[in-house]
mmCIF file of C-alpha atoms and ligand atoms in Angstrom:
data_model
loop_
_atom_site.group_PDB
_atom_site.id
_atom_site.type_symbol
_atom_site.label_atom_id
_atom_site.label_comp_id
_atom_site.label_asym_id
_atom_site.label_seq_id
_atom_site.Cartn_x
_atom_site.Cartn_y
_atom_site.Cartn_z
ATOM 1 C CA UNK A 1 -116.510 259.026 -157.223
ATOM 2 C CA UNK A 2 -118.915 261.664 -155.870
ATOM 3 C CA UNK A 3 -118.589 261.990 -152.073
ATOM 4 C CA UNK A 4 -121.176 260.282 -149.902
ATOM 5 C CA UNK A 5 -122.453 262.875 -147.459
ATOM 6 C CA UNK A 6 -123.660 262.793 -143.889
ATOM 7 C CA UNK A 7 -126.259 265.481 -143.215
ATOM 8 C CA UNK A 8 -127.698 267.299 -140.256
ATOM 9 C CA UNK A 9 -130.965 268.547 -141.717
ATOM 10 C CA UNK A 10 -129.911 269.940 -145.099
ATOM 11 C CA UNK A 11 -126.326 270.756 -144.002
ATOM 12 C CA UNK A 12 -123.475 268.464 -145.044
ATOM 13 C CA UNK A 13 -121.552 267.681 -141.848
ATOM 14 C CA UNK A 14 -119.154 265.003 -143.123
ATOM 15 C CA UNK A 15 -117.999 263.721 -146.513
ATOM 16 C CA UNK A 16 -116.867 260.216 -147.375
ATOM 17 C CA UNK A 17 -114.692 259.644 -150.423
ATOM 18 C CA UNK A 18 -114.349 256.081 -151.738
ATOM 19 C CA UNK A 19 -111.438 256.105 -154.194
ATOM 20 C CA UNK A 20 -109.542 253.449 -156.153
ATOM 21 C CA UNK A 21 -106.140 255.062 -155.471
ATOM 22 C CA UNK A 22 -104.500 257.329 -152.892
ATOM 23 C CA UNK A 23 -103.502 260.126 -155.292
ATOM 24 C CA UNK A 24 -106.532 262.310 -154.541
ATOM 25 C CA UNK A 25 -105.970 262.437 -150.767
ATOM 26 C CA UNK A 26 -103.435 265.267 -151.090
ATOM 27 C CA UNK A 27 -106.085 267.398 -152.835
ATOM 28 C CA UNK A 28 -108.583 266.850 -150.010
ATOM 29 C CA UNK A 29 -105.998 268.157 -147.521
ATOM 30 C CA UNK A 30 -105.404 271.303 -149.615
ATOM 31 C CA UNK A 31 -107.819 273.553 -147.732
ATOM 32 C CA UNK A 32 -106.276 272.823 -144.332
ATOM 33 C CA UNK A 33 -103.270 274.886 -143.233
ATOM 34 C CA UNK A 34 -102.124 272.898 -140.213
ATOM 35 C CA UNK A 35 -102.405 269.155 -140.614
ATOM 36 C CA UNK A 36 -101.203 266.619 -138.030
ATOM 37 C CA UNK A 37 -101.201 262.872 -138.630
ATOM 38 C CA UNK A 38 -101.627 260.120 -136.038
ATOM 39 C CA UNK A 39 -101.027 256.647 -137.425
ATOM 40 C CA UNK A 40 -101.228 253.100 -136.079
ATOM 41 C CA UNK A 41 -97.566 251.975 -135.766
ATOM 42 C CA UNK A 42 -98.378 248.493 -137.164
ATOM 43 C CA UNK A 43 -100.085 249.983 -140.200
ATOM 44 C CA UNK A 44 -97.085 252.250 -140.801
ATOM 45 C CA UNK A 45 -94.849 249.153 -140.877
ATOM 46 C CA UNK A 46 -97.056 246.631 -142.672
ATOM 47 C CA UNK A 47 -99.275 248.540 -145.102
ATOM 48 C CA UNK A 48 -97.371 249.745 -148.207
ATOM 49 C CA UNK A 49 -100.202 252.079 -149.242
ATOM 50 C CA UNK A 50 -100.264 253.759 -145.822
ATOM 51 C CA UNK A 51 -96.481 254.079 -146.018
ATOM 52 C CA UNK A 52 -96.846 255.885 -149.353
ATOM 53 C CA UNK A 53 -99.341 258.253 -147.743
ATOM 54 C CA UNK A 54 -96.944 258.942 -144.879
ATOM 55 C CA UNK A 55 -94.214 259.757 -147.439
ATOM 56 C CA UNK A 56 -96.554 262.253 -149.121
ATOM 57 C CA UNK A 57 -97.360 263.808 -145.730
ATOM 58 C CA UNK A 58 -93.639 263.968 -144.907
ATOM 59 C CA UNK A 59 -92.997 265.887 -148.114
ATOM 60 C CA UNK A 60 -95.672 268.363 -147.050
ATOM 61 C CA UNK A 61 -93.974 268.772 -143.632
ATOM 62 C CA UNK A 62 -96.931 267.285 -141.737
ATOM 63 C CA UNK A 63 -95.897 266.298 -138.173
ATOM 64 C CA UNK A 64 -96.634 262.639 -137.398
ATOM 65 C CA UNK A 65 -97.179 260.481 -134.337
ATOM 66 C CA UNK A 66 -97.418 256.681 -134.110
ATOM 67 C CA UNK A 67 -99.780 255.000 -131.649
ATOM 68 C CA UNK A 68 -100.325 251.449 -130.461
ATOM 69 C CA UNK A 69 -103.779 250.406 -131.634
ATOM 70 C CA UNK A 70 -104.797 247.551 -129.339
ATOM 71 C CA UNK A 71 -107.885 247.197 -127.099
ATOM 72 C CA UNK A 72 -105.528 247.530 -124.075
ATOM 73 C CA UNK A 73 -104.010 250.763 -125.397
ATOM 74 C CA UNK A 74 -107.446 252.135 -126.317
ATOM 75 C CA UNK A 75 -107.614 254.134 -123.104
ATOM 76 C CA UNK A 76 -107.419 257.658 -121.718
ATOM 77 C CA UNK A 77 -103.610 257.433 -121.365
ATOM 78 C CA UNK A 78 -103.231 257.162 -125.135
ATOM 79 C CA UNK A 79 -105.743 259.965 -125.699
ATOM 80 C CA UNK A 80 -103.788 262.163 -123.268
ATOM 81 C CA UNK A 81 -100.564 261.274 -125.127
ATOM 82 C CA UNK A 82 -102.140 262.374 -128.401
ATOM 83 C CA UNK A 83 -103.350 265.625 -126.798
ATOM 84 C CA UNK A 84 -99.888 266.203 -125.257
ATOM 85 C CA UNK A 85 -98.221 265.606 -128.618
ATOM 86 C CA UNK A 86 -100.616 268.042 -130.333
ATOM 87 C CA UNK A 87 -99.812 270.650 -127.679
ATOM 88 C CA UNK A 88 -96.034 270.095 -127.973
ATOM 89 C CA UNK A 89 -96.308 270.502 -131.740
ATOM 90 C CA UNK A 90 -98.218 273.767 -131.513
ATOM 91 C CA UNK A 91 -101.588 272.480 -132.752
ATOM 92 C CA UNK A 92 -104.102 275.297 -132.529
ATOM 93 C CA UNK A 93 -107.871 275.589 -133.033
ATOM 94 C CA UNK A 94 -107.338 275.558 -136.834
ATOM 95 C CA UNK A 95 -105.641 272.138 -136.784
ATOM 96 C CA UNK A 96 -106.845 269.128 -138.768
ATOM 97 C CA UNK A 97 -105.824 265.804 -137.226
ATOM 98 C CA UNK A 98 -105.711 262.948 -139.726
ATOM 99 C CA UNK A 99 -106.089 259.435 -138.280
ATOM 100 C CA UNK A 100 -104.644 256.568 -140.313
ATOM 101 C CA UNK A 101 -105.486 253.095 -139.030
ATOM 102 C CA UNK A 102 -108.370 250.840 -138.080
ATOM 103 C CA UNK A 103 -111.329 251.598 -135.841
ATOM 104 C CA UNK A 104 -109.273 251.731 -132.621
ATOM 105 C CA UNK A 105 -107.082 254.463 -134.095
ATOM 106 C CA UNK A 106 -109.953 256.465 -135.611
ATOM 107 C CA UNK A 107 -111.955 256.180 -132.347
ATOM 108 C CA UNK A 108 -109.017 257.428 -130.230
ATOM 109 C CA UNK A 109 -107.957 260.204 -132.599
ATOM 110 C CA UNK A 110 -111.569 261.334 -133.022
ATOM 111 C CA UNK A 111 -111.946 261.454 -129.238
ATOM 112 C CA UNK A 112 -108.654 263.311 -128.643
ATOM 113 C CA UNK A 113 -109.583 265.798 -131.386
ATOM 114 C CA UNK A 114 -113.045 266.337 -129.954
ATOM 115 C CA UNK A 115 -111.689 267.346 -126.528
ATOM 116 C CA UNK A 116 -108.369 269.038 -127.444
ATOM 117 C CA UNK A 117 -108.865 272.822 -127.088
ATOM 118 C CA UNK A 118 -112.608 272.084 -126.859
ATOM 119 C CA UNK A 119 -112.504 270.425 -130.229
ATOM 120 C CA UNK A 120 -110.410 270.591 -133.384
ATOM 121 C CA UNK A 121 -111.234 269.193 -136.813
ATOM 122 C CA UNK A 122 -110.234 265.665 -137.724
ATOM 123 C CA UNK A 123 -110.345 263.322 -140.709
ATOM 124 C CA UNK A 124 -109.987 259.566 -141.122
ATOM 125 C CA UNK A 125 -108.200 257.274 -143.484
ATOM 126 C CA UNK A 126 -109.469 253.853 -142.337
ATOM 127 C CA UNK A 127 -107.170 250.929 -143.136
ATOM 128 C CA UNK A 128 -109.372 247.944 -142.267
ATOM 129 C CA UNK A 129 -112.565 246.803 -143.963
ATOM 130 C CA UNK A 130 -114.388 247.049 -140.633
ATOM 131 C CA UNK A 131 -113.436 250.689 -140.162
ATOM 132 C CA UNK A 132 -114.180 251.484 -143.827
ATOM 133 C CA UNK A 133 -117.751 250.193 -143.671
ATOM 134 C CA UNK A 134 -118.525 250.952 -140.031
ATOM 135 C CA UNK A 135 -116.202 252.324 -137.341
ATOM 136 C CA UNK A 136 -114.837 255.366 -139.197
ATOM 137 C CA UNK A 137 -118.286 256.413 -140.433
ATOM 138 C CA UNK A 138 -120.789 258.263 -138.288
ATOM 139 C CA UNK A 139 -118.695 260.149 -135.737
ATOM 140 C CA UNK A 140 -118.615 257.751 -132.781
ATOM 141 C CA UNK A 141 -115.336 258.320 -130.924
ATOM 142 C CA UNK A 142 -114.106 256.887 -127.660
ATOM 143 C CA UNK A 143 -111.967 254.679 -125.465
ATOM 144 C CA UNK A 144 -112.466 251.720 -123.146
ATOM 145 C CA UNK A 145 -112.954 252.509 -119.462
ATOM 146 C CA UNK A 146 -113.781 250.672 -116.232
ATOM 147 C CA UNK A 147 -113.624 247.305 -117.981
ATOM 148 C CA UNK A 148 -116.221 248.318 -120.603
ATOM 149 C CA UNK A 149 -115.654 248.934 -124.288
ATOM 150 C CA UNK A 150 -116.122 252.508 -125.549
ATOM 151 C CA UNK A 151 -117.441 253.709 -122.190
ATOM 152 C CA UNK A 152 -116.013 257.237 -122.637
ATOM 153 C CA UNK A 153 -116.526 259.063 -125.889
ATOM 154 C CA UNK A 154 -118.332 261.599 -128.004
ATOM 155 C CA UNK A 155 -120.293 261.754 -131.227
ATOM 156 C CA UNK A 156 -118.555 264.242 -133.459
ATOM 157 C CA UNK A 157 -118.231 264.016 -137.212
ATOM 158 C CA UNK A 158 -114.899 263.934 -139.066
ATOM 159 C CA UNK A 159 -114.421 266.589 -141.747
ATOM 160 C CA UNK A 160 -114.018 263.762 -144.204
ATOM 161 C CA UNK A 161 -113.239 260.066 -144.406
ATOM 162 C CA UNK A 162 -110.964 258.891 -147.194
ATOM 163 C CA UNK A 163 -111.566 255.248 -148.088
ATOM 164 C CA UNK A 164 -109.117 253.526 -150.401
ATOM 165 C CA UNK A 165 -109.775 249.750 -150.660
ATOM 166 C CA UNK A 166 -106.200 249.285 -151.929
ATOM 167 C CA UNK A 167 -105.008 249.475 -148.290
ATOM 168 C CA UNK A 168 -106.812 246.176 -147.666
ATOM 169 C CA UNK A 169 -104.226 244.292 -149.743
ATOM 170 C CA UNK A 170 -102.087 243.887 -146.622
ATOM 171 C CA UNK A 171 -104.995 243.138 -144.267
ATOM 172 C CA UNK A 172 -104.841 239.711 -142.556
ATOM 173 C CA UNK A 173 -107.664 237.303 -143.416
ATOM 174 C CA UNK A 174 -109.200 237.389 -139.926
ATOM 175 C CA UNK A 175 -109.423 241.188 -139.985
ATOM 176 C CA UNK A 176 -110.976 241.045 -143.452
ATOM 177 C CA UNK A 177 -113.617 238.623 -142.161
ATOM 178 C CA UNK A 178 -114.507 240.969 -139.293
ATOM 179 C CA UNK A 179 -115.220 243.703 -141.847
ATOM 180 C CA UNK A 180 -117.080 241.333 -144.158
ATOM 181 C CA UNK A 181 -119.428 240.380 -141.301
ATOM 182 C CA UNK A 182 -120.145 244.076 -140.598
ATOM 183 C CA UNK A 183 -120.741 244.670 -144.299
ATOM 184 C CA UNK A 184 -123.322 241.856 -144.459
ATOM 185 C CA UNK A 185 -124.870 243.214 -141.259
ATOM 186 C CA UNK A 186 -125.298 246.603 -142.946
ATOM 187 C CA UNK A 187 -127.038 245.031 -145.948
ATOM 188 C CA UNK A 188 -129.290 242.979 -143.658
ATOM 189 C CA UNK A 189 -130.476 246.323 -142.285
ATOM 190 C CA UNK A 190 -130.964 247.984 -145.691
ATOM 191 C CA UNK A 191 -130.534 245.881 -148.768
ATOM 192 C CA UNK A 192 -131.139 247.387 -152.231
ATOM 193 C CA UNK A 193 -129.882 244.088 -153.677
ATOM 194 C CA UNK A 194 -126.464 244.366 -152.076
ATOM 195 C CA UNK A 195 -126.772 241.557 -149.527
ATOM 196 C CA UNK A 196 -126.838 238.828 -152.173
ATOM 197 C CA UNK A 197 -124.191 240.625 -154.266
ATOM 198 C CA UNK A 198 -121.926 240.716 -151.196
ATOM 199 C CA UNK A 199 -122.556 237.047 -150.350
ATOM 200 C CA UNK A 200 -121.816 236.074 -153.985
ATOM 201 C CA UNK A 201 -118.603 238.110 -153.875
ATOM 202 C CA UNK A 202 -117.523 236.457 -150.608
ATOM 203 C CA UNK A 203 -118.296 233.015 -152.040
ATOM 204 C CA UNK A 204 -116.118 233.735 -155.100
ATOM 205 C CA UNK A 205 -113.331 234.903 -152.818
ATOM 206 C CA UNK A 206 -113.695 231.765 -150.680
ATOM 207 C CA UNK A 207 -113.585 229.538 -153.774
ATOM 208 C CA UNK A 208 -110.407 231.303 -155.007
ATOM 209 C CA UNK A 209 -108.803 230.948 -151.600
ATOM 210 C CA UNK A 210 -109.628 227.257 -151.281
ATOM 211 C CA UNK A 211 -108.309 226.652 -154.815
ATOM 212 C CA UNK A 212 -105.006 228.377 -153.986
ATOM 213 C CA UNK A 213 -104.670 226.402 -150.741
ATOM 214 C CA UNK A 214 -105.452 223.092 -152.515
ATOM 215 C CA UNK A 215 -102.826 223.877 -155.145
ATOM 216 C CA UNK A 216 -100.267 223.585 -152.388
ATOM 217 C CA UNK A 217 -101.547 220.081 -151.522
ATOM 218 C CA UNK A 218 -101.257 220.696 -147.768
ATOM 219 C CA UNK A 219 -105.056 220.667 -147.450
ATOM 220 C CA UNK A 220 -105.027 223.374 -144.803
ATOM 221 C CA UNK A 221 -105.902 227.061 -144.940
ATOM 222 C CA UNK A 222 -102.805 229.132 -145.598
ATOM 223 C CA UNK A 223 -103.642 232.623 -144.540
ATOM 224 C CA UNK A 224 -100.454 234.015 -146.075
ATOM 225 C CA UNK A 225 -102.101 233.325 -149.468
ATOM 226 C CA UNK A 226 -105.037 235.565 -148.586
ATOM 227 C CA UNK A 227 -103.598 238.947 -149.718
ATOM 228 C CA UNK A 228 -102.988 237.769 -153.312
ATOM 229 C CA UNK A 229 -106.485 236.227 -153.473
ATOM 230 C CA UNK A 230 -108.091 239.437 -152.216
ATOM 231 C CA UNK A 231 -105.942 241.690 -154.424
ATOM 232 C CA UNK A 232 -107.259 239.938 -157.551
ATOM 233 C CA UNK A 233 -110.865 240.764 -156.617
ATOM 234 C CA UNK A 234 -110.442 244.131 -154.893
ATOM 235 C CA UNK A 235 -112.114 245.998 -157.770
ATOM 236 C CA UNK A 236 -115.308 243.990 -157.069
ATOM 237 C CA UNK A 237 -115.211 245.031 -153.410
ATOM 238 C CA UNK A 238 -115.048 248.803 -153.992
ATOM 239 C CA UNK A 239 -118.728 249.242 -155.056
ATOM 240 C CA UNK A 240 -119.850 247.069 -152.127
ATOM 241 C CA UNK A 241 -117.890 249.226 -149.671
ATOM 242 C CA UNK A 242 -119.443 252.353 -151.208
ATOM 243 C CA UNK A 243 -122.925 250.787 -150.951
ATOM 244 C CA UNK A 244 -122.418 249.915 -147.265
ATOM 245 C CA UNK A 245 -121.113 253.428 -146.558
ATOM 246 C CA UNK A 246 -124.203 254.888 -148.291
ATOM 247 C CA UNK A 247 -126.503 252.837 -146.048
ATOM 248 C CA UNK A 248 -124.665 253.867 -142.881
ATOM 249 C CA UNK A 249 -124.404 257.526 -143.921
ATOM 250 C CA UNK A 250 -128.171 257.548 -144.496
ATOM 251 C CA UNK A 251 -128.918 256.055 -141.073
ATOM 252 C CA UNK A 252 -126.516 258.467 -139.314
ATOM 253 C CA UNK A 253 -128.019 261.436 -141.198
ATOM 254 C CA UNK A 254 -131.476 260.459 -139.912
ATOM 255 C CA UNK A 255 -130.381 259.653 -136.343
ATOM 256 C CA UNK A 256 -126.898 260.959 -135.588
ATOM 257 C CA UNK A 257 -127.184 260.638 -131.797
ATOM 258 C CA UNK A 258 -128.687 257.135 -131.682
ATOM 259 C CA UNK A 259 -132.119 257.893 -130.304
ATOM 260 C CA UNK A 260 -133.796 255.369 -132.573
ATOM 261 C CA UNK A 261 -132.920 254.140 -136.046
ATOM 262 C CA UNK A 262 -129.143 254.093 -135.469
ATOM 263 C CA UNK A 263 -129.654 251.310 -132.919
ATOM 264 C CA UNK A 264 -130.322 249.037 -135.885
ATOM 265 C CA UNK A 265 -126.581 249.089 -136.590
ATOM 266 C CA UNK A 266 -126.177 246.964 -133.462
ATOM 267 C CA UNK A 267 -127.767 243.990 -135.240
ATOM 268 C CA UNK A 268 -126.155 240.825 -133.860
ATOM 269 C CA UNK A 269 -123.987 242.819 -131.455
ATOM 270 C CA UNK A 270 -125.744 241.960 -128.153
ATOM 271 C CA UNK A 271 -124.989 238.284 -128.766
ATOM 272 C CA UNK A 272 -121.593 239.099 -130.293
ATOM 273 C CA UNK A 273 -120.450 241.125 -127.265
ATOM 274 C CA UNK A 274 -121.414 238.237 -124.975
ATOM 275 C CA UNK A 275 -119.440 235.777 -127.124
ATOM 276 C CA UNK A 276 -116.457 238.143 -127.260
ATOM 277 C CA UNK A 277 -116.407 238.728 -123.520
ATOM 278 C CA UNK A 278 -116.600 234.959 -122.810
ATOM 279 C CA UNK A 279 -113.900 234.376 -125.401
ATOM 280 C CA UNK A 280 -111.728 236.978 -123.677
ATOM 281 C CA UNK A 281 -112.315 235.337 -120.292
ATOM 282 C CA UNK A 282 -111.588 231.786 -121.504
ATOM 283 C CA UNK A 283 -108.813 232.790 -123.964
ATOM 284 C CA UNK A 284 -110.632 231.266 -126.939
ATOM 285 C CA UNK A 285 -109.678 234.130 -129.206
ATOM 286 C CA UNK A 286 -112.943 234.550 -131.132
ATOM 287 C CA UNK A 287 -112.635 237.747 -133.154
ATOM 288 C CA UNK A 288 -115.319 240.408 -133.563
ATOM 289 C CA UNK A 289 -116.292 239.388 -137.108
ATOM 290 C CA UNK A 290 -116.999 235.765 -136.267
ATOM 291 C CA UNK A 291 -118.845 236.867 -133.115
ATOM 292 C CA UNK A 292 -121.023 239.273 -135.159
ATOM 293 C CA UNK A 293 -121.725 236.534 -137.703
ATOM 294 C CA UNK A 294 -122.929 234.198 -134.921
ATOM 295 C CA UNK A 295 -124.841 237.100 -133.371
ATOM 296 C CA UNK A 296 -126.777 237.661 -136.597
ATOM 297 C CA UNK A 297 -127.839 233.999 -136.659
ATOM 298 C CA UNK A 298 -129.075 234.213 -133.037
ATOM 299 C CA UNK A 299 -130.931 237.437 -133.858
ATOM 300 C CA UNK A 300 -132.619 235.746 -136.825
ATOM 301 C CA UNK A 301 -133.568 232.707 -134.697
ATOM 302 C CA UNK A 302 -135.060 235.023 -132.088
ATOM 303 C CA UNK A 303 -137.006 236.861 -134.800
ATOM 304 C CA UNK A 304 -138.413 233.513 -135.975
ATOM 305 C CA UNK A 305 -139.416 232.485 -132.435
ATOM 306 C CA UNK A 306 -141.223 235.823 -132.037
ATOM 307 C CA UNK A 307 -142.901 235.189 -135.418
ATOM 308 C CA UNK A 308 -141.411 238.396 -136.779
ATOM 309 C CA UNK A 309 -139.550 236.494 -139.501
ATOM 310 C CA UNK A 310 -140.628 233.623 -141.738
ATOM 311 C CA UNK A 311 -139.254 230.223 -140.651
ATOM 312 C CA UNK A 312 -136.043 229.487 -142.546
ATOM 313 C CA UNK A 313 -134.487 232.964 -142.383
ATOM 314 C CA UNK A 314 -131.924 231.950 -139.742
ATOM 315 C CA UNK A 315 -130.963 228.803 -141.659
ATOM 316 C CA UNK A 316 -130.528 230.805 -144.882
ATOM 317 C CA UNK A 317 -128.324 233.391 -143.151
ATOM 318 C CA UNK A 318 -126.341 230.604 -141.493
ATOM 319 C CA UNK A 319 -125.716 228.990 -144.885
ATOM 320 C CA UNK A 320 -124.641 232.310 -146.452
ATOM 321 C CA UNK A 321 -122.199 232.975 -143.613
ATOM 322 C CA UNK A 322 -120.856 229.431 -143.730
ATOM 323 C CA UNK A 323 -120.214 229.608 -147.468
ATOM 324 C CA UNK A 324 -118.491 232.979 -146.931
ATOM 325 C CA UNK A 325 -116.126 231.380 -144.355
ATOM 326 C CA UNK A 326 -117.634 233.560 -141.629
ATOM 327 C CA UNK A 327 -119.255 230.908 -139.475
ATOM 328 C CA UNK A 328 -117.648 229.115 -136.541
ATOM 329 C CA UNK A 329 -119.109 226.790 -133.909
ATOM 330 C CA UNK A 330 -120.065 228.736 -130.803
ATOM 331 C CA UNK A 331 -118.411 227.022 -127.834
ATOM 332 C CA UNK A 332 -120.651 228.774 -125.259
ATOM 333 C CA UNK A 333 -124.052 227.506 -124.121
ATOM 334 C CA UNK A 334 -126.904 230.025 -124.057
ATOM 335 C CA UNK A 335 -126.953 230.208 -120.231
ATOM 336 C CA UNK A 336 -123.321 231.369 -120.203
ATOM 337 C CA UNK A 337 -124.098 233.955 -122.864
ATOM 338 C CA UNK A 338 -127.041 235.173 -120.784
ATOM 339 C CA UNK A 339 -124.699 236.031 -117.886
ATOM 340 C CA UNK A 340 -122.478 238.096 -120.156
ATOM 341 C CA UNK A 341 -125.482 239.779 -121.819
ATOM 342 C CA UNK A 342 -126.889 240.935 -118.484
ATOM 343 C CA UNK A 343 -123.668 242.904 -117.947
ATOM 344 C CA UNK A 344 -123.912 244.613 -121.360
ATOM 345 C CA UNK A 345 -123.965 248.407 -120.974
ATOM 346 C CA UNK A 346 -126.971 248.621 -123.309
ATOM 347 C CA UNK A 347 -129.199 246.848 -120.763
ATOM 348 C CA UNK A 348 -131.585 249.519 -119.405
ATOM 349 C CA UNK A 349 -134.447 248.810 -116.944
ATOM 350 C CA UNK A 350 -133.533 245.163 -117.251
ATOM 351 C CA UNK A 351 -134.407 245.283 -120.960
ATOM 352 C CA UNK A 352 -132.059 245.061 -123.905
ATOM 353 C CA UNK A 353 -132.723 246.569 -127.339
ATOM 354 C CA UNK A 354 -132.608 243.450 -129.532
ATOM 355 C CA UNK A 355 -132.277 244.230 -133.223
ATOM 356 C CA UNK A 356 -134.124 241.508 -135.105
ATOM 357 C CA UNK A 357 -134.320 240.825 -138.854
ATOM 358 C CA UNK A 358 -137.820 240.399 -140.319
ATOM 359 C CA UNK A 359 -136.224 239.611 -143.687
ATOM 360 C CA UNK A 360 -133.060 240.620 -145.534
ATOM 361 C CA UNK A 361 -133.065 244.434 -145.603
ATOM 362 C CA UNK A 362 -135.711 244.871 -142.909
ATOM 363 C CA UNK A 363 -134.962 244.889 -139.190
ATOM 364 C CA UNK A 364 -136.897 245.972 -136.134
ATOM 365 C CA UNK A 365 -135.917 246.750 -132.531
ATOM 366 C CA UNK A 366 -137.617 244.841 -129.693
ATOM 367 C CA UNK A 367 -136.987 245.449 -126.001
ATOM 368 C CA UNK A 368 -136.734 242.156 -124.156
ATOM 369 C CA UNK A 369 -135.142 240.999 -120.933
ATOM 370 C CA UNK A 370 -132.184 238.688 -121.381
ATOM 371 C CA UNK A 371 -134.235 235.918 -119.724
ATOM 372 C CA UNK A 372 -137.098 236.385 -122.206
ATOM 373 C CA UNK A 373 -134.683 236.219 -125.149
ATOM 374 C CA UNK A 374 -132.766 233.211 -123.847
ATOM 375 C CA UNK A 375 -136.047 231.455 -122.934
ATOM 376 C CA UNK A 376 -137.295 231.861 -126.522
ATOM 377 C CA UNK A 377 -134.011 230.592 -127.964
ATOM 378 C CA UNK A 378 -133.730 227.558 -125.665
HETATM 379 N N1 LIG B 1 -121.091 250.939 -135.066
HETATM 380 C C1 LIG B 1 -122.419 251.342 -134.827
HETATM 381 C C2 LIG B 1 -122.647 252.807 -135.004
HETATM 382 O O1 LIG B 1 -121.793 253.503 -135.522
HETATM 383 O O2 LIG B 1 -123.669 253.312 -134.658
#
């Protein structure tokens, strides 16, 4: 597949390769003399495709480091460990640091690479759907700090991002759903017919999964069956991943440093962050994907109340998410969410940039206070 490019003006500043297999990765590393690989330790153990890549890198004599990729470990200590390891292994200004893992890994490795010796080149091989369609695209790097997510970081583009959907075969169902929600979010921002194609794909996957679970007559979801269900339909997912990457690459090319259009990528995230922080506080364990899915429904409801969207949009989105197994019941009342939203780092002058869908494929940004938004939704 032709690379999908990110531009600054007419200059290509990052390339994204979406490939069916891993064989071509070695070729993309050819031009780089000194490659270093930093990999999520869990991925190294649990993802056979990533293991194959690490074997190839071993054969090439590429030094490797494993990191813990959790929200707790996504901090300056880990970044300093990566920098220390690069120093100990003689990484110089001509180094290329390859990150293999999900968004936490690519964020940390991108950040370490952007400060080590005032910046060395880096590349990503994202191993989750979420990082393939979102986190590893567009050059946002960073770590959590002071109790806030991604409070320290840079925007610096990877040399390239190598996306191989085959790695998703070992991805747990919950992590897949997080990525699926971000993929639908992307198509709600810019559609080109992909939103409904993605929903149809997710419905087929859901139907397959339910059929496999029913076969076992236990009448409960058996998440260990998920990988085989996904593997059978992975070829249908590849063009959807490429389409989502194309949308994001276009937005980043037009607004790399998030002064305007890039904010649209936060669709559903103001509500989602509030749900996630409450879930963290009350140990309810709501993952990012389900929080984003709920967040998109709230955003659509708000758009309807502001008469930006036709009545019925929120209900239609809700139905699509439900049939894609992405919808849960939100245990938090709006007033509780308001408290968490006021603390969101994106609140400036008391106003929050709410990204609101006018229709599928068309969103707008409205600055509202949290009280205005909650008042309209109540
Ligand atoms: N994940 C949102 C962005 O990259 O801008």
